[in-house]
XYZ file of C-alpha atoms in Angstrom:
410
model
C 87.438 27.187 -19.855
C 87.938 25.558 -23.305
C 90.763 26.752 -25.480
C 89.695 28.773 -28.531
C 91.024 27.537 -31.844
C 92.860 30.154 -33.948
C 90.661 29.179 -36.891
C 87.427 29.984 -35.063
C 87.417 33.577 -36.280
C 87.774 32.599 -39.927
C 85.303 29.763 -39.421
C 82.697 32.080 -37.901
C 82.949 34.577 -40.748
C 82.762 31.820 -43.336
C 79.737 30.308 -41.628
C 78.038 33.709 -41.464
C 78.532 34.203 -45.204
C 77.209 30.681 -45.780
C 74.044 31.375 -43.794
C 73.424 34.554 -45.791
C 73.813 32.707 -49.071
C 71.859 29.617 -48.102
C 68.232 30.616 -48.860
C 68.966 31.555 -52.467
C 70.838 28.310 -53.013
C 67.844 26.350 -51.794
C 65.117 28.225 -53.653
C 65.793 26.479 -56.930
C 65.459 23.062 -55.316
C 62.471 23.725 -53.090
C 59.915 22.871 -55.767
C 61.383 19.419 -56.404
C 62.225 18.531 -52.796
C 59.860 16.093 -51.051
C 59.642 15.437 -47.342
C 60.997 12.010 -46.377
C 60.244 11.866 -42.677
C 56.475 12.063 -42.666
C 55.741 9.623 -45.493
C 54.530 6.297 -44.140
C 56.634 4.203 -46.526
C 59.765 5.446 -48.234
C 62.070 3.222 -50.239
C 65.768 3.261 -49.444
C 66.594 4.396 -52.972
C 64.094 7.274 -52.830
C 65.356 8.393 -49.416
C 68.947 8.198 -50.631
C 68.238 10.295 -53.750
C 66.377 12.956 -51.771
C 69.054 13.166 -49.088
C 71.824 13.253 -51.690
C 70.134 16.121 -53.539
C 69.784 18.186 -50.362
C 73.280 17.257 -49.185
C 74.854 18.334 -52.482
C 73.042 21.680 -52.354
C 74.188 22.440 -48.816
C 77.649 20.961 -49.282
C 78.292 23.220 -52.268
C 77.578 26.338 -50.215
C 79.477 25.075 -47.177
C 82.518 23.871 -49.089
C 82.751 27.156 -50.969
C 83.289 29.079 -47.734
C 84.869 26.475 -45.433
C 88.030 25.070 -46.937
C 89.407 23.506 -43.751
C 87.335 20.289 -44.000
C 89.479 17.261 -44.762
C 88.274 14.206 -46.644
C 87.625 12.102 -43.522
C 85.833 15.011 -41.846
C 83.583 15.528 -44.872
C 82.767 11.808 -44.998
C 81.977 11.825 -41.272
C 79.560 14.750 -41.637
C 77.909 13.162 -44.674
C 77.436 9.879 -42.784
C 75.986 11.611 -39.720
C 73.668 13.820 -41.769
C 72.339 11.001 -43.965
C 71.772 8.770 -40.952
C 70.176 11.594 -38.984
C 67.517 12.572 -41.503
C 66.986 8.885 -42.185
C 65.878 8.474 -38.572
C 68.812 6.350 -37.392
C 69.082 6.550 -33.597
C 72.816 5.790 -33.608
C 73.503 8.729 -35.943
C 71.391 11.016 -33.750
C 73.276 9.937 -30.615
C 76.638 10.441 -32.329
C 75.570 13.871 -33.622
C 74.526 15.011 -30.134
C 77.862 13.808 -28.798
C 79.543 15.937 -31.454
C 77.698 19.123 -30.445
C 78.376 18.460 -26.748
C 82.135 18.192 -27.196
C 84.536 20.861 -25.975
C 87.176 19.975 -28.574
C 87.744 23.104 -30.729
C 87.892 21.308 -34.071
C 84.917 19.072 -33.356
C 82.885 22.122 -32.315
C 83.532 23.550 -35.789
C 82.383 20.311 -37.427
C 79.273 20.347 -35.236
C 78.329 23.787 -36.530
C 78.636 22.631 -40.146
C 76.358 19.677 -39.372
C 73.856 21.937 -37.601
C 73.629 24.262 -40.589
C 72.702 21.341 -42.812
C 70.054 20.134 -40.369
C 68.656 23.661 -39.947
C 68.318 24.010 -43.721
C 66.514 20.669 -43.872
C 64.177 21.728 -41.061
C 63.373 25.021 -42.807
C 62.254 23.074 -45.854
C 60.042 20.883 -43.700
C 58.442 23.934 -42.071
C 57.927 25.524 -45.484
C 56.043 22.432 -46.616
C 54.033 22.583 -43.366
C 52.719 26.070 -44.128
C 55.409 27.828 -42.119
C 54.377 26.074 -38.889
C 56.838 24.135 -36.694
C 56.968 20.416 -37.393
C 57.723 19.509 -33.770
C 56.316 20.447 -30.366
C 58.851 21.298 -27.654
C 57.819 20.871 -24.013
C 59.946 21.709 -20.974
C 59.290 19.801 -17.742
C 60.591 20.866 -14.342
C 59.871 20.465 -10.675
C 61.503 19.793 -7.319
C 63.241 16.464 -6.640
C 60.715 13.773 -5.860
C 57.945 15.255 -7.979
C 57.836 12.125 -10.125
C 59.154 13.648 -13.346
C 60.701 10.461 -14.717
C 57.599 8.389 -13.963
C 55.396 11.065 -15.524
C 57.550 11.180 -18.683
C 57.508 7.394 -19.046
C 53.722 7.137 -18.771
C 53.106 10.095 -21.108
C 55.795 8.866 -23.485
C 54.327 5.372 -23.798
C 50.911 6.892 -24.447
C 52.280 9.175 -27.170
C 54.314 6.492 -28.948
C 51.224 4.287 -28.832
C 49.385 7.027 -30.732
C 52.009 7.086 -33.477
C 54.221 9.947 -32.276
C 58.014 9.890 -32.165
C 59.264 11.188 -28.830
C 62.681 12.532 -27.844
C 63.520 13.100 -24.154
C 66.466 15.350 -23.301
C 67.207 15.136 -19.579
C 69.347 18.055 -18.363
C 71.064 16.558 -15.324
C 73.328 18.210 -12.760
C 76.901 17.050 -13.254
C 78.991 15.043 -10.862
C 81.843 17.116 -9.460
C 84.075 14.035 -9.647
C 83.404 12.486 -13.048
C 81.514 15.275 -14.842
C 78.737 12.849 -15.799
C 75.004 12.940 -15.106
C 73.818 12.252 -11.564
C 70.152 11.421 -12.071
C 70.390 8.481 -14.504
C 67.001 9.095 -16.125
C 67.554 6.530 -18.848
C 67.919 3.725 -16.313
C 64.737 4.808 -14.507
C 62.595 4.982 -17.680
C 62.921 1.264 -18.313
C 59.887 0.772 -20.564
C 60.301 3.953 -22.578
C 64.024 3.375 -23.143
C 63.175 0.123 -24.961
C 60.599 1.808 -27.207
C 61.950 2.183 -30.756
C 59.838 5.325 -31.277
C 61.432 7.029 -28.263
C 64.906 8.465 -27.807
C 66.242 9.341 -24.337
C 69.412 11.358 -23.928
C 70.800 12.562 -20.560
C 72.819 15.775 -20.928
C 75.186 16.710 -18.092
C 75.377 20.413 -17.306
C 79.190 20.263 -16.986
C 78.908 22.883 -14.264
C 77.949 25.729 -16.605
C 74.489 27.095 -17.322
C 75.672 28.305 -20.730
C 76.629 24.724 -21.557
C 73.049 23.687 -20.852
C 71.728 26.319 -23.235
C 74.087 25.493 -26.091
C 74.031 21.721 -26.035
C 70.350 21.300 -25.193
C 69.145 23.751 -27.817
C 71.310 22.209 -30.498
C 70.241 18.715 -29.441
C 66.608 19.814 -29.934
C 67.421 20.839 -33.512
C 69.058 17.477 -34.196
C 66.116 15.543 -32.722
C 63.679 17.460 -34.908
C 65.844 16.784 -37.941
C 65.718 13.069 -37.119
C 61.915 13.118 -37.338
C 60.918 13.322 -33.665
C 57.722 15.394 -33.584
C 57.597 15.783 -29.770
C 60.651 16.826 -27.755
C 60.524 16.786 -23.947
C 63.254 18.643 -22.050
C 63.482 17.656 -18.379
C 65.393 19.531 -15.677
C 65.691 18.952 -11.955
C 65.259 21.568 -9.231
C 63.805 25.068 -9.314
C 66.826 27.198 -10.133
C 68.374 29.101 -13.002
C 68.587 26.137 -15.361
C 64.777 26.160 -15.579
C 64.860 29.703 -16.947
C 67.375 28.600 -19.579
C 65.193 25.653 -20.599
C 62.032 27.797 -20.631
C 63.719 29.964 -23.265
C 64.101 27.060 -25.694
C 60.721 25.281 -25.541
C 57.210 26.017 -26.772
C 55.519 25.113 -23.486
C 56.879 25.033 -19.935
C 55.221 22.568 -17.542
C 55.791 22.609 -13.781
C 55.314 19.348 -11.864
C 54.444 19.661 -8.164
C 54.127 16.798 -5.653
C 51.308 16.889 -3.089
C 51.829 16.973 0.674
C 55.118 18.811 0.400
C 54.435 21.523 2.945
C 53.702 25.125 2.016
C 54.131 24.763 -1.735
C 53.712 28.425 -2.587
C 56.618 29.281 -0.295
C 58.747 26.351 -1.426
C 58.679 27.131 -5.150
C 60.171 30.320 -6.534
C 57.596 32.722 -7.843
C 59.610 33.259 -11.018
C 59.264 29.599 -11.963
C 55.504 29.731 -11.475
C 55.323 32.811 -13.695
C 57.056 30.913 -16.492
C 54.732 27.897 -16.253
C 52.082 27.399 -18.927
C 50.703 24.337 -17.163
C 51.031 23.121 -13.552
C 50.582 19.386 -12.934
C 50.020 18.101 -9.401
C 51.518 14.608 -9.530
C 50.939 11.457 -7.438
C 47.217 12.196 -7.173
C 46.162 8.716 -6.049
C 45.311 6.852 -2.839
C 45.794 8.849 0.349
C 47.328 11.747 -1.599
C 44.176 12.628 -3.541
C 42.944 15.052 -0.861
C 46.303 16.885 -0.515
C 46.566 16.988 -4.320
C 43.177 18.687 -4.598
C 44.223 21.224 -1.955
C 47.458 22.020 -3.809
C 45.510 22.303 -7.065
C 43.161 24.854 -5.503
C 46.085 26.847 -4.041
C 47.910 27.074 -7.344
C 44.748 27.886 -9.269
C 44.182 30.860 -6.958
C 47.837 31.910 -7.120
C 47.975 31.876 -10.924
C 45.023 34.254 -11.094
C 47.120 36.882 -9.292
C 50.009 36.703 -11.753
C 50.278 38.838 -14.848
C 49.227 37.114 -18.049
C 52.084 36.448 -20.442
C 49.924 35.282 -23.343
C 46.790 36.656 -24.968
C 45.757 33.202 -26.172
C 46.290 31.036 -23.100
C 45.611 31.114 -19.376
C 47.822 28.746 -17.337
C 45.937 25.735 -16.019
C 46.399 23.478 -12.962
C 45.566 19.780 -13.327
C 46.040 16.595 -11.300
C 47.492 13.324 -12.574
C 48.793 9.981 -11.336
C 51.615 8.119 -13.065
C 50.804 5.053 -10.959
C 47.182 4.676 -12.107
C 47.483 6.784 -15.323
C 44.468 8.770 -14.130
C 44.529 12.278 -15.569
C 47.409 11.568 -17.983
C 45.268 11.799 -21.176
C 43.752 15.032 -19.834
C 47.227 16.493 -19.273
C 48.184 15.790 -22.893
C 44.845 17.222 -24.051
C 45.721 20.488 -22.236
C 49.120 20.521 -23.952
C 47.483 20.047 -27.349
C 45.009 22.823 -26.601
C 47.896 25.120 -25.738
C 49.757 24.244 -28.936
C 46.685 24.757 -31.129
C 45.819 28.103 -29.497
C 49.378 29.430 -29.758
C 49.756 28.284 -33.371
C 46.446 29.846 -34.379
C 47.405 33.203 -32.873
C 50.976 33.083 -34.208
C 52.405 33.460 -30.704
C 54.245 30.163 -30.842
C 56.172 31.169 -33.970
C 56.945 34.566 -32.415
C 58.089 32.889 -29.223
C 60.547 30.736 -31.170
C 61.950 33.754 -32.984
C 62.472 35.564 -29.684
C 64.117 32.464 -28.223
C 66.626 32.388 -31.065
C 67.774 35.888 -30.073
C 68.021 34.882 -26.415
C 70.052 31.836 -27.421
C 72.379 33.939 -29.584
C 73.092 36.462 -26.819
C 73.697 33.751 -24.222
C 76.296 32.201 -26.518
C 77.851 35.614 -27.118
C 78.191 36.118 -23.358
C 79.759 32.684 -23.000
C 82.253 33.327 -25.829
C 83.158 36.833 -24.605
C 83.876 35.482 -21.106
C 86.033 32.768 -22.636
C 87.993 35.336 -24.676
C 88.385 37.505 -21.574
C 89.744 34.708 -19.400
C 92.156 33.508 -22.095
C 93.484 36.991 -22.867
C 97.245 37.347 -22.120
C 96.934 40.702 -20.325
C 94.122 39.395 -18.134
C 96.024 36.203 -17.369
C 99.052 38.229 -16.345
C 97.192 40.580 -13.991
C 94.598 38.131 -12.646
C 96.654 36.266 -9.985
C 97.953 39.494 -8.455
C 94.528 41.128 -8.341
C 92.864 38.005 -6.976
C 95.422 37.882 -4.183
C 94.834 41.544 -3.302
C 91.049 41.031 -3.321
C 91.274 38.050 -0.956
C 93.445 40.082 1.441
C 90.931 42.933 1.376
C 93.408 45.458 -0.077
C 91.105 46.376 -2.970
C 87.423 45.811 -3.630
C 86.181 43.185 -6.120
C 84.622 45.988 -8.173
C 87.928 47.828 -8.549
C 89.701 44.591 -9.492
C 87.079 43.891 -12.149
C 87.463 47.423 -13.558
C 91.240 47.035 -13.733
C 90.967 43.693 -15.522
C 88.437 45.047 -18.006
C 90.669 48.055 -18.640
C 93.653 45.785 -19.299
C 91.533 43.663 -21.663
C 90.082 46.588 -23.612
C 93.324 48.577 -23.903
C 95.366 45.672 -25.239
C 92.553 44.536 -27.547
C 92.261 47.961 -29.151
């Protein structure tokens, strides 16, 4: 587990006070602030003046409460923030690297940067009538479902229509190197060369909480950089899909045809979370099996409890090879977004997701504190040894460790 910096407590309290004070500090500037990202042509001088005005407003509040920032650190954050909201891909990549780090000091700097980007995004949403400025879509499915091919075809279609697309691929980590196993960026050859697309593989680092933190914060950074569509891809049908479903607006399940008894092979919980099911590879000899799978899932979804008053999950077929059905899939996604925005469910879903995100990070931090506690570290080897020998039960060992943690903490 990562070591906790002794300044994290003071930093957290300072950041909390900063968040509380931030809206009032921005209210005076909201009338004169103009949105830079969605104007077709913006001069460098105009963009610089707007970004400087917003940066000075946020920096004043941040610097008042966080005194630990050195000159080089402040210049680094200013450079990343200016480049990020200016749409520079290199600044976005460097910012995501900063939020993914496990270095205690760099994690603190990442939170300062995120607060600035969040404030900028709130202003954008205010100018957009309180509606989100980006659409978040989660994509999942078993290995071999054709997720990367599907994303490349859909991505090229969307960038051709004038959208800016960010793809965050949550990959399982290598046990040896800790890096990503899937290599999505190398498989999306055409999309990775598109200047209106940004592809970022994110290794899980062996922890589900790491997926939640880094992916959610990377979404915020991508939206701050002007990407209006964010696709989050995961592999498999396990717990990571539930984590991703709690940070996107729409969850899409991709299913390959001719894969055996599909309803037995896919966990029911994943199907319940899906807002749209796409049967992929529906071309050639697989058209008939794809239609059969589509009929099976359509019948199965009717038996599940509705999770939205404004949308009934749909099942569609598509082929990344021939592009047949791809425009219809995006049309279904747009219909979902419009229906959820009109009813207000999408905004409510995002608010609920923020609470889920907060509590998952609390659980991660509490576990880290517990494992690094001196009393726990002293008693842990002895209790582990007794549990492995069968002298005491795991439940009793856990109670003893929790008692040692709570008694010394109080």
